Tab-separated table of C-alpha atoms and ligand atoms in Angstrom:
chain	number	residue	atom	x	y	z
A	102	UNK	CA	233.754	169.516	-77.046
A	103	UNK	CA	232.911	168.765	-80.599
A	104	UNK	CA	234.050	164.913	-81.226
A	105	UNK	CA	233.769	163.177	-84.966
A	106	UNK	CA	231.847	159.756	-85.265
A	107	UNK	CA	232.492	159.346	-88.839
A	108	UNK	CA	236.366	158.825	-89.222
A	109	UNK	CA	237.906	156.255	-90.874
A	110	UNK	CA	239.233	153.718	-87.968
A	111	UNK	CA	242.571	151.250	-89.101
A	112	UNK	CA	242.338	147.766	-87.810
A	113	UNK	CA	246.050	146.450	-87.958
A	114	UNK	CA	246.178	142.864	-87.344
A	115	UNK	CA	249.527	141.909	-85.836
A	116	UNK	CA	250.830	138.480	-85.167
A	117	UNK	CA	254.125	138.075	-83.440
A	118	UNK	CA	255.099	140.654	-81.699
A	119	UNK	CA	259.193	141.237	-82.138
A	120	UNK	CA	258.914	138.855	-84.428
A	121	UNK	CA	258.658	140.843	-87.776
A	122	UNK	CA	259.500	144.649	-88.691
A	123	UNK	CA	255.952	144.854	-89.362
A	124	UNK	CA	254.456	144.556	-86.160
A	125	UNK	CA	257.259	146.926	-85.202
A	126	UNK	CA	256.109	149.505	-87.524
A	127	UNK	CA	252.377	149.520	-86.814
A	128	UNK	CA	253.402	149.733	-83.017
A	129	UNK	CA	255.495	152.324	-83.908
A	130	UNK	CA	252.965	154.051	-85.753
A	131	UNK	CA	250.252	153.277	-82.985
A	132	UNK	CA	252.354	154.837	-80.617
A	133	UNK	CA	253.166	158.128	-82.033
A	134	UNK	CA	249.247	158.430	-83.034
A	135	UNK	CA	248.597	158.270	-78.994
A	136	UNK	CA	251.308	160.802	-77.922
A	137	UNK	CA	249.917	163.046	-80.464
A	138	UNK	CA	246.297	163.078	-78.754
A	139	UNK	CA	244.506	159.819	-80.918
A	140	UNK	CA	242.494	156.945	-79.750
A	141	UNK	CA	244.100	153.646	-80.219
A	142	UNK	CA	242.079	149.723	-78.812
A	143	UNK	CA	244.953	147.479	-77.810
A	144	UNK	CA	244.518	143.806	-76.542
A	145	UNK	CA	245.281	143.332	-72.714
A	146	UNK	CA	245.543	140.226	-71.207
A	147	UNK	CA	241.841	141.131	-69.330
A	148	UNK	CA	240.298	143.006	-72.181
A	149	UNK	CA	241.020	144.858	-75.393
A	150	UNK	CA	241.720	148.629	-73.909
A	151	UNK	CA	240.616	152.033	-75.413
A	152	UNK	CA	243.735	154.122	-75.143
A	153	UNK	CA	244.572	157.553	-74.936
A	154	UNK	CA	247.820	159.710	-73.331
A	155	UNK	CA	246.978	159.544	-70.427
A	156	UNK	CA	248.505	163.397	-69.423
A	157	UNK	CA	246.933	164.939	-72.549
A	158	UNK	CA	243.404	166.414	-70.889
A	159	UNK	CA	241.448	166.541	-74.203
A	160	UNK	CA	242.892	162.756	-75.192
A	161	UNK	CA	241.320	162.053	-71.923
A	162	UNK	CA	237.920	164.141	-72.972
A	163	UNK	CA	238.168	161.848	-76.269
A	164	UNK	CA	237.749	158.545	-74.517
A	165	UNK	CA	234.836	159.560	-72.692
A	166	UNK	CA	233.128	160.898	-75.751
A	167	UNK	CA	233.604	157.541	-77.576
A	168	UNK	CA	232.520	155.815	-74.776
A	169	UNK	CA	229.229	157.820	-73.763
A	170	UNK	CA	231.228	156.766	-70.889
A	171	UNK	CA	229.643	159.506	-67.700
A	172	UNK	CA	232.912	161.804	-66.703
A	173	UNK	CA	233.039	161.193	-63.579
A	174	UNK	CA	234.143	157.041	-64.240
A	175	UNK	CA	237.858	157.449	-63.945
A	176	UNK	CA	239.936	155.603	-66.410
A	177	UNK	CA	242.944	153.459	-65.402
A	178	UNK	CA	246.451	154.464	-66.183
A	179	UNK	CA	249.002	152.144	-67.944
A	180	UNK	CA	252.716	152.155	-67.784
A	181	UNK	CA	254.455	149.893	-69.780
A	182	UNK	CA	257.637	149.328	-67.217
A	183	UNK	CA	258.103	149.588	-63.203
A	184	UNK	CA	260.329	152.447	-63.391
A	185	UNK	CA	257.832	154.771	-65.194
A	186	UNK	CA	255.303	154.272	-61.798
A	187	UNK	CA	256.186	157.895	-60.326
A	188	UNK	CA	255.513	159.878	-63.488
A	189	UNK	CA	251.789	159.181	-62.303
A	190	UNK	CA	251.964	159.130	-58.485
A	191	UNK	CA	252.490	160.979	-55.704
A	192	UNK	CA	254.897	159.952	-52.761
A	193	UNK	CA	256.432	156.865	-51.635
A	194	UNK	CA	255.140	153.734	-52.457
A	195	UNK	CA	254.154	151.863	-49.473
A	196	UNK	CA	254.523	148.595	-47.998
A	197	UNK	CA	251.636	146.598	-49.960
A	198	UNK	CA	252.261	148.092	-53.064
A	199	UNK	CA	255.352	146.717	-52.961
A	200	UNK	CA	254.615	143.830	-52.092
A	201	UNK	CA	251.551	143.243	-54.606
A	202	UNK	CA	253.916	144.982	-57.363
A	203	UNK	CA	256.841	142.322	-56.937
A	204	UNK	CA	254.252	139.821	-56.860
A	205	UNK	CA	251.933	140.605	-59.450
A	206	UNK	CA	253.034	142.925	-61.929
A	207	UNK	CA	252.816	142.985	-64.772
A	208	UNK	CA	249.696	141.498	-64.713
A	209	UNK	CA	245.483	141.928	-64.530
A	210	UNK	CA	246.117	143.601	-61.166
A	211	UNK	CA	245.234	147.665	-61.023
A	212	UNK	CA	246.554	149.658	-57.705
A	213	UNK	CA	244.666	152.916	-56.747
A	214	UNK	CA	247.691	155.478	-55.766
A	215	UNK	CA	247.556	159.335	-54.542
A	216	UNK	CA	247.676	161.029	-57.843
A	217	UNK	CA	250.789	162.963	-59.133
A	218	UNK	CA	249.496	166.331	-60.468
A	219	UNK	CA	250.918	165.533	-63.851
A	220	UNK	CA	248.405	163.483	-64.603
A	221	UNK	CA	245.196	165.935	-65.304
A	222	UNK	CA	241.846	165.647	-63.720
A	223	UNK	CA	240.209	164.587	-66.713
A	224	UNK	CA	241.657	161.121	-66.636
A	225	UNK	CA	240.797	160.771	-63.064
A	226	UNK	CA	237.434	161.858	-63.117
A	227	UNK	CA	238.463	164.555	-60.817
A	228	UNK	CA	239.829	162.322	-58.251
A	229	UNK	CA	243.032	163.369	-56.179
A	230	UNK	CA	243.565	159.243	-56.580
A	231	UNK	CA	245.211	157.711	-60.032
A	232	UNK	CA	244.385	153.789	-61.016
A	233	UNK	CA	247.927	152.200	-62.613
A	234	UNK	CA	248.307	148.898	-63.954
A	235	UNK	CA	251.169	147.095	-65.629
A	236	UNK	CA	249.942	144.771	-68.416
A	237	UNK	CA	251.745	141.853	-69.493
A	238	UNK	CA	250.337	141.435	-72.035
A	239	UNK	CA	253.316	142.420	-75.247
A	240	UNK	CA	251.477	143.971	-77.407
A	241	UNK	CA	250.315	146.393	-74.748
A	242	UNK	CA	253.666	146.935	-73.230
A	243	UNK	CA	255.436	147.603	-76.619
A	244	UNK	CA	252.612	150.210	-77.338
A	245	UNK	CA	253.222	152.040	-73.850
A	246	UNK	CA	256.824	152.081	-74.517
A	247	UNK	CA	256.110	153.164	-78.321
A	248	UNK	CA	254.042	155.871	-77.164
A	249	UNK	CA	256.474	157.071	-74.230
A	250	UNK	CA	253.852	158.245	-72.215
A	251	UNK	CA	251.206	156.757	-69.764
A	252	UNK	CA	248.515	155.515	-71.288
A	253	UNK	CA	245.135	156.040	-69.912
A	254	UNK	CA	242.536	153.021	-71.253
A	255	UNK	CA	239.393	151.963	-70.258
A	256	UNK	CA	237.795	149.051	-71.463
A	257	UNK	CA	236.666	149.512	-75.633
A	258	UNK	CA	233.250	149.338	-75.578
A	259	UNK	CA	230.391	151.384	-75.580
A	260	UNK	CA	229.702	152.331	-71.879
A	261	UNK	CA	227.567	149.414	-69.730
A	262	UNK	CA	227.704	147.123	-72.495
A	263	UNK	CA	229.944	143.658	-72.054
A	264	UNK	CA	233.751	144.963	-72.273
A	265	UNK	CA	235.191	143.452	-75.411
A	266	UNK	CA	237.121	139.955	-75.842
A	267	UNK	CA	237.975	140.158	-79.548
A	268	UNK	CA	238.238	142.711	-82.274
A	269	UNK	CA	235.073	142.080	-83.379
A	270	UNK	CA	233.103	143.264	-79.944
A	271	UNK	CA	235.371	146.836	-80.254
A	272	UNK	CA	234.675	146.766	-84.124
A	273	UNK	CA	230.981	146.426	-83.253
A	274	UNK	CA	231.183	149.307	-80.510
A	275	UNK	CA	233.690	152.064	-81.454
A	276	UNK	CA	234.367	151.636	-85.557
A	277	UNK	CA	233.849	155.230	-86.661
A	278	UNK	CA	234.580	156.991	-83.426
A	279	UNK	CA	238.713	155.912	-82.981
A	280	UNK	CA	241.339	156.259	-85.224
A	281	UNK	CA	243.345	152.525	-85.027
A	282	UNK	CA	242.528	148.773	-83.477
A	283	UNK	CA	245.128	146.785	-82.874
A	284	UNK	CA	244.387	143.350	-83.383
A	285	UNK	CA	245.824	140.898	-81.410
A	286	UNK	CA	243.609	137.650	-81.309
A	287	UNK	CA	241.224	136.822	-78.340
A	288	UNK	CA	242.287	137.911	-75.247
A	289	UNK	CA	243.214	135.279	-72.640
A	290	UNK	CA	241.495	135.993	-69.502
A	291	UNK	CA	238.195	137.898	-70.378
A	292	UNK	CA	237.259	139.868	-67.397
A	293	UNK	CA	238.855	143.015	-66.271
A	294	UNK	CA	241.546	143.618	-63.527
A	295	UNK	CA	241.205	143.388	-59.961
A	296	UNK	CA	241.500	146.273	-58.354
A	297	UNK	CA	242.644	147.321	-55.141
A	298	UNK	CA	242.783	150.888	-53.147
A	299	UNK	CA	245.858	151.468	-51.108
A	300	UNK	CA	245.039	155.220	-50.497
A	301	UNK	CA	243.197	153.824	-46.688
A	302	UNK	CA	244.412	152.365	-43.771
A	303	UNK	CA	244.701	149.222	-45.410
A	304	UNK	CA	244.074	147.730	-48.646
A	305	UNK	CA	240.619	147.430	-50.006
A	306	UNK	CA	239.422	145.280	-53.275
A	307	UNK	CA	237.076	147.444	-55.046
A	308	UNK	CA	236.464	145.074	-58.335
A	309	UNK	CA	237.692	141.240	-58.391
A	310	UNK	CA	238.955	139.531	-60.887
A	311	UNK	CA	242.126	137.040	-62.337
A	312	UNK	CA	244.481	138.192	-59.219
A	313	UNK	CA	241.837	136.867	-56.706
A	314	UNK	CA	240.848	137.854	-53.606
A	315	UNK	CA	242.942	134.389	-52.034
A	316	UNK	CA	245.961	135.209	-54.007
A	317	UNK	CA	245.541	138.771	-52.549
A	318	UNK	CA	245.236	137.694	-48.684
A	319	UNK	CA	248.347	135.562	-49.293
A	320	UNK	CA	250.533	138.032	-50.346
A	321	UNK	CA	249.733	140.527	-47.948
A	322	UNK	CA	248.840	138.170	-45.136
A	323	UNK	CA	245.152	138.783	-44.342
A	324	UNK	CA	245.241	142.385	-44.098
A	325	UNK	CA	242.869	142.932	-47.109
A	326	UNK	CA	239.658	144.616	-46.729
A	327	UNK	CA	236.443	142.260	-48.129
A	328	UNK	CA	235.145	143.151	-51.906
A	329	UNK	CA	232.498	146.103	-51.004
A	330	UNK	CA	230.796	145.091	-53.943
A	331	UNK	CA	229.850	141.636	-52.857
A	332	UNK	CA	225.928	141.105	-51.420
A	333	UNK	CA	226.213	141.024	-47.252
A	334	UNK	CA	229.450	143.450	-47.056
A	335	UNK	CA	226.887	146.451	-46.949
A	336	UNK	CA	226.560	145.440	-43.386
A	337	UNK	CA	230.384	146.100	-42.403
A	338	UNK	CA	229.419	149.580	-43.257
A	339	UNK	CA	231.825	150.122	-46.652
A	340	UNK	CA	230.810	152.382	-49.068
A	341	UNK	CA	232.259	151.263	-53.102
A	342	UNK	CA	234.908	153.543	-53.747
A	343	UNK	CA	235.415	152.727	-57.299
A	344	UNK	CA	233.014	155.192	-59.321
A	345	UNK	CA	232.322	152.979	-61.800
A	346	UNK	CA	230.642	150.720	-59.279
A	347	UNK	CA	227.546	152.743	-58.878
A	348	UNK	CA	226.499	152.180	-63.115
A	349	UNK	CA	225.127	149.088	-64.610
A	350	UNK	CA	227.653	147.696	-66.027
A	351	UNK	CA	228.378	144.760	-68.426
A	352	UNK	CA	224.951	144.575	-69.617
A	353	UNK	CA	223.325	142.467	-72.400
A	354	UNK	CA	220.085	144.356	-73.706
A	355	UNK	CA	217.565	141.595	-72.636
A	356	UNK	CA	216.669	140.604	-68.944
A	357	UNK	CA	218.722	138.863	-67.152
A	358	UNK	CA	218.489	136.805	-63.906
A	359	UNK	CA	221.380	134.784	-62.152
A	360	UNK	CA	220.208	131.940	-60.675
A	361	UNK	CA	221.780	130.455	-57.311
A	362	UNK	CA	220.671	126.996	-57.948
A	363	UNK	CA	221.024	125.883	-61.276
A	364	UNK	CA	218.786	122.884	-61.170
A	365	UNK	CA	215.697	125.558	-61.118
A	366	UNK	CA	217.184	126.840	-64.656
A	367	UNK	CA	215.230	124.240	-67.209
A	368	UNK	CA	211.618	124.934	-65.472
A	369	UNK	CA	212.794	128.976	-65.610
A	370	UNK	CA	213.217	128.714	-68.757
A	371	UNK	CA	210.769	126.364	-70.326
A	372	UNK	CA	208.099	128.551	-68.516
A	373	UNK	CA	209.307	132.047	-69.974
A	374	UNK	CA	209.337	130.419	-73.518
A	375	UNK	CA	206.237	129.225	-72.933
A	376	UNK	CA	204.787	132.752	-72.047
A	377	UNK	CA	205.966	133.813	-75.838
A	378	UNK	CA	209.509	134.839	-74.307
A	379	UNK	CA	212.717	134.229	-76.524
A	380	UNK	CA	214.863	133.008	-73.815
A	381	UNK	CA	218.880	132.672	-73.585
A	382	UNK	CA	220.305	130.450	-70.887
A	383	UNK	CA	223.994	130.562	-69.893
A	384	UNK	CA	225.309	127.554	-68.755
A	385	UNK	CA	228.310	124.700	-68.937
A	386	UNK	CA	229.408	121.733	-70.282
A	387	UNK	CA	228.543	120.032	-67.573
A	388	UNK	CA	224.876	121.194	-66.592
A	389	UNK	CA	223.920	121.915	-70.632
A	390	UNK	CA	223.060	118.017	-70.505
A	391	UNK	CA	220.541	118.434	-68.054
A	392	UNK	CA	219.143	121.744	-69.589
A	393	UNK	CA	218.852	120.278	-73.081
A	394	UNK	CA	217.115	117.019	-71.560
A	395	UNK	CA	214.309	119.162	-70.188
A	396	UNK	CA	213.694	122.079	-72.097
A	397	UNK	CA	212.658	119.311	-75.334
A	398	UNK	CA	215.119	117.796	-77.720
A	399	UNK	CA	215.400	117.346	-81.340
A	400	UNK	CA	217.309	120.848	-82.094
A	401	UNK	CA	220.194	121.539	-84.156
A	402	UNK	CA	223.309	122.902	-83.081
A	403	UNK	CA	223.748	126.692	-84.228
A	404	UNK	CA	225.769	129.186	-83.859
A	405	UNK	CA	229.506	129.380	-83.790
A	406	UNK	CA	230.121	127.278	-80.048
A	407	UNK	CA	229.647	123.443	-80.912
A	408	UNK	CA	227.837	123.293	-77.531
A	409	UNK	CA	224.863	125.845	-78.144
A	410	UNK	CA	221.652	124.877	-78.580
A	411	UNK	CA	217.986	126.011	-80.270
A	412	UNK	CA	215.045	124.624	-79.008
A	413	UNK	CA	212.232	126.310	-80.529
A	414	UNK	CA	212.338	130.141	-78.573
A	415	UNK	CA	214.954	128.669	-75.869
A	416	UNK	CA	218.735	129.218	-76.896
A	417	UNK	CA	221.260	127.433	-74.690
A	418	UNK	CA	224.910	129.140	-74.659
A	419	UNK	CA	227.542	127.119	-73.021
A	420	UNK	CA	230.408	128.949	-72.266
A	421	UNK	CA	233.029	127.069	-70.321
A	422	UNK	CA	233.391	124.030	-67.876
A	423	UNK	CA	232.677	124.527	-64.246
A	424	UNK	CA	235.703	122.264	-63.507
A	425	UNK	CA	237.608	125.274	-64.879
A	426	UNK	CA	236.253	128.456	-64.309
A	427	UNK	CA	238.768	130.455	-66.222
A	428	UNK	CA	236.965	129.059	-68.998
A	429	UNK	CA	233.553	130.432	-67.472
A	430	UNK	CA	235.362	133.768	-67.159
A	431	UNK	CA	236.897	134.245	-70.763
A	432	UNK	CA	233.317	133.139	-72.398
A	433	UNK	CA	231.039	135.393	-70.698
A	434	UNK	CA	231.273	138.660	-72.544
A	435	UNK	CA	231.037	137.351	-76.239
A	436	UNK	CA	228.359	135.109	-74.423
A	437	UNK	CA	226.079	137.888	-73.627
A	438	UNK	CA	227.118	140.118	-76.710
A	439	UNK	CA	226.078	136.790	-78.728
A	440	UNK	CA	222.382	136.422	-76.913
A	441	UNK	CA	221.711	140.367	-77.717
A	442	UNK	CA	222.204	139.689	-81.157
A	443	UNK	CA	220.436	137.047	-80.623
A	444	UNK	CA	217.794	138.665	-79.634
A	445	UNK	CA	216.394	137.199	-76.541
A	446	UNK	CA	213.855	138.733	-74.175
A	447	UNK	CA	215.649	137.222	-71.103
A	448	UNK	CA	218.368	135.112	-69.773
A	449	UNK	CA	218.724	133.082	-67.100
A	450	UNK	CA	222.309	132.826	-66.306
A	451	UNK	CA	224.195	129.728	-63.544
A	452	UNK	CA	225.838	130.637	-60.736
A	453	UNK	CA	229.275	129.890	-59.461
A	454	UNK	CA	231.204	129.672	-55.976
A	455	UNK	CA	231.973	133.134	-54.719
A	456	UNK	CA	235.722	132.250	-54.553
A	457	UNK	CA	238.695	132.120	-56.591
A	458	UNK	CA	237.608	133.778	-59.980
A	459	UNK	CA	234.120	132.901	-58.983
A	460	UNK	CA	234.159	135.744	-57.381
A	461	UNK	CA	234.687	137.706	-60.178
A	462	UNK	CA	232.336	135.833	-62.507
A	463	UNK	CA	229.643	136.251	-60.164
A	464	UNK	CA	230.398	139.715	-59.598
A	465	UNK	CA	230.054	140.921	-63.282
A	466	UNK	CA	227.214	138.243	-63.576
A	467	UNK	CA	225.255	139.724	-61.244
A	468	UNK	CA	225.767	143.514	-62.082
A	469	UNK	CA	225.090	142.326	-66.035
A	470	UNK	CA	221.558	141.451	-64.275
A	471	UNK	CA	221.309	144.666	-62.416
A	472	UNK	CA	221.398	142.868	-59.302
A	473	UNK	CA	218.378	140.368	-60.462
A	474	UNK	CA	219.495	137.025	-58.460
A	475	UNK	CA	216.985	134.171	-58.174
A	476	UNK	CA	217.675	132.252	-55.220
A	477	UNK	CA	216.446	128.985	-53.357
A	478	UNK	CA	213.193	128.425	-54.741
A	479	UNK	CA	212.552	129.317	-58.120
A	480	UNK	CA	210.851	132.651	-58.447
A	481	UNK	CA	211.681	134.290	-55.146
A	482	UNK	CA	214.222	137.162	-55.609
A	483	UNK	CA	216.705	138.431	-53.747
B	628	AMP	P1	237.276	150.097	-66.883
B	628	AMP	O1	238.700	150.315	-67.276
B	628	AMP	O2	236.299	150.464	-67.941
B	628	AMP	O3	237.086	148.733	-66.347
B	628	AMP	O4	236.983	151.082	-65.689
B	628	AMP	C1	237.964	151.415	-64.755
B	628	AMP	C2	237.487	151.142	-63.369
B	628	AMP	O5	238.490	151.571	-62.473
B	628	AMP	C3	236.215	151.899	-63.023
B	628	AMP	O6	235.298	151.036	-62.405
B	628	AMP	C4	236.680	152.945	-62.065
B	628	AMP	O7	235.714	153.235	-61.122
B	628	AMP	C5	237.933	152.324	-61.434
B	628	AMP	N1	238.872	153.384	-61.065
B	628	AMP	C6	239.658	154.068	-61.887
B	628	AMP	N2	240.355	155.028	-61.217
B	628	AMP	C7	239.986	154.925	-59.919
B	628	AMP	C8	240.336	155.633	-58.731
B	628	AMP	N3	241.201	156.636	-58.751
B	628	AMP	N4	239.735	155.250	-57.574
B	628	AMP	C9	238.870	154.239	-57.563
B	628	AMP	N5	238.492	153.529	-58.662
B	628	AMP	C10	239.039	153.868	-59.824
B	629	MG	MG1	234.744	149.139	-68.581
């Protein structure tokens, strides 16, 4: 299908929602552009969406075009109230939907359903399964209602690169190729939904994230299938489910390692620097100390985040506190969109505790380095 990368694409800043007839307007207007087939970025609470009606085939088509996103990576479905849930699926709604619904709705949580044949196989990827989430955040809600129709969005960047946290990152990706952004500040948590299949016997987590894999096994008491992304679940025999799973995925242009024990980072990265390498390290308030000490001192602070650092070919990015890893979680996307433009020939990225939203963090860390982890002594791979 023939697709235009040359039209003019509206960024609408809005401020508070309900607030002003403004707002009200351009959501109006935002709305009525997506029921009519256009391509409209929203901010989520994960991350800013690329959205389309999600029952018009060729909207669907659109997305994917914009994207370069591969057609068989289905896109996730958003409905804007509870009520609107059976437009896109098929049959009752079982026992743990319910219960994760009630509990977590709306919110960064997606549920895999059987699909109802309304929606088309272009939004789906050709799967008989549909992905629905709820957002909370209002700006996205208002839009869904505006529209009156599911919306199908994936994240709004280009395909495998970081998904966006501000305007700026979908600016940078899509300007051209969609016809509106909606601009509603950073986004608060920064990494996409967790999402969980409840098409099997019981319910599986396919991708971590803010609703974590605790939370999860609380609500439904323990009857939740492990993460199949996660390194050592290969071994129970589960295969990831989630298409998207199988493509590199978050990915900064330069090299990336994660590296299970942070104190090896400094001697990491002093080395590659001193092989000629520009090198990025992504770390936290509290181990950037340490870092700073021995990769040299005497550097000035650049770059927008107070705590960054240039030594020479060795740029330090902090990008939250490891006594709050939400804060981790919301700077690592703009972190590694920052380093490519940057232009660093690798990065050495810390590690986190595989639980809570650790989980998550270490999950998109880790495919971000196409699986590249550095662990125990320094240089042996994984
Ligand atoms: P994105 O919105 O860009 O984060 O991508 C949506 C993610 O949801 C992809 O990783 C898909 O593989 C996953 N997804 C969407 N629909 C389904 C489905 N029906 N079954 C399993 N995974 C899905
Ligand atoms: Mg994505």
């Amino acid at each position: 299908m023939m697709y235009s990368f040359n039209m003019k694409t509206r960024v609408i800043r809005l401020h508070m929602v309900g607030a002003g007839g403004e707002d009200l307007a351009a959501l109006r207007e935002a709305g009525a552009l997506i029921r009519r087939g256009a391509l409209v970025a929203f901010p989520t609470e994960t991350v800013y969406g690329l959205g389309a009606n999600a029952f018009d085939a060729e909207a669907a088509a659109k997305i994917y075009a914009a994207k370069g996103r591969p057609s068989d990576n289905p896109l996730i479905v958003h409905i804007g109230r509870m009520e609107d849930l059976p437009l896109v699926v098929e049959g009752g709604i079982g026992t743990c939907a319910r219960i994760l619904m009630a509990r977590f709705w709306p919110g960064p949580l997606t549920l895999i359903f059987p699909k109802n044949p309304q929606v088309p196989d272009a939004t789906t990827g050709g799967l008989a399964t549909v992905a629905v989430r709820f957002p909370a955040n209002e700006i996205a809600r208002r839009l869904i209602l505006e529209a009156g129709v599911p919306i199908a969005a994936p994240s709004a960047n280009t395909s495998g690169r970081p998904s966006p946290t501000t305007v700026a990152h979908v600016i940078e990706d899509l300007d051209g190729k969609i016809d509106m952004i909606l601009d509603g500040g950073e986004v608060g948590i920064g990494l996409e939904s967790t999402i969980v299949d409840l098409t099997g016997d019981r319910p599986v987590l396919l991708r971590p994230g803010a609703v974590t894999a605790e939370m999860l096994e609380e609500a439904l008491r323990g009857a939740l299938y492990p993460d199949t992304g996660s390194p050592g679940t290969e071994s129970l025999g589960l295969h990831p489910k989630a298409p998207g799973m199988k493509y590199r995925h978050y990915a900064p242009r330069a090299q990336m390692y994660v590296v299970e024990e942070c104190a090896d980072i400094p001697g990491l990265a002093r080395s590659a620097a001193e092989s000629g390498k520009r090198v990025g390290v992504l770390c936290t308030e509290e181990t950037a100390g340490e870092i700073d000490k021995t990769c040299g001192g005497g550097f000035g602070t650049q770059s927008p985040n107070r705590l960054d650092r240039c030594m020479g070919k060795c740029i330090v990015k902090c990008i939250g506190k490891r006594a709050d890893l939400s804060t981790v979680a919301a700077g690592l996307f703009g972190a590694l969109r920052d380093l490519d433009h940057l232009g660093v020939d690798v990065i050495y990225a810390e590690s986190y505790p595989r639980e809570g939203i650790g989980l998550a963090i270490m999950n998109r860390l880790v495919k971000a380095a196409g699986g590249n982890v550095i662990s125990g002594k320094a240089g042996e791979r994984m």
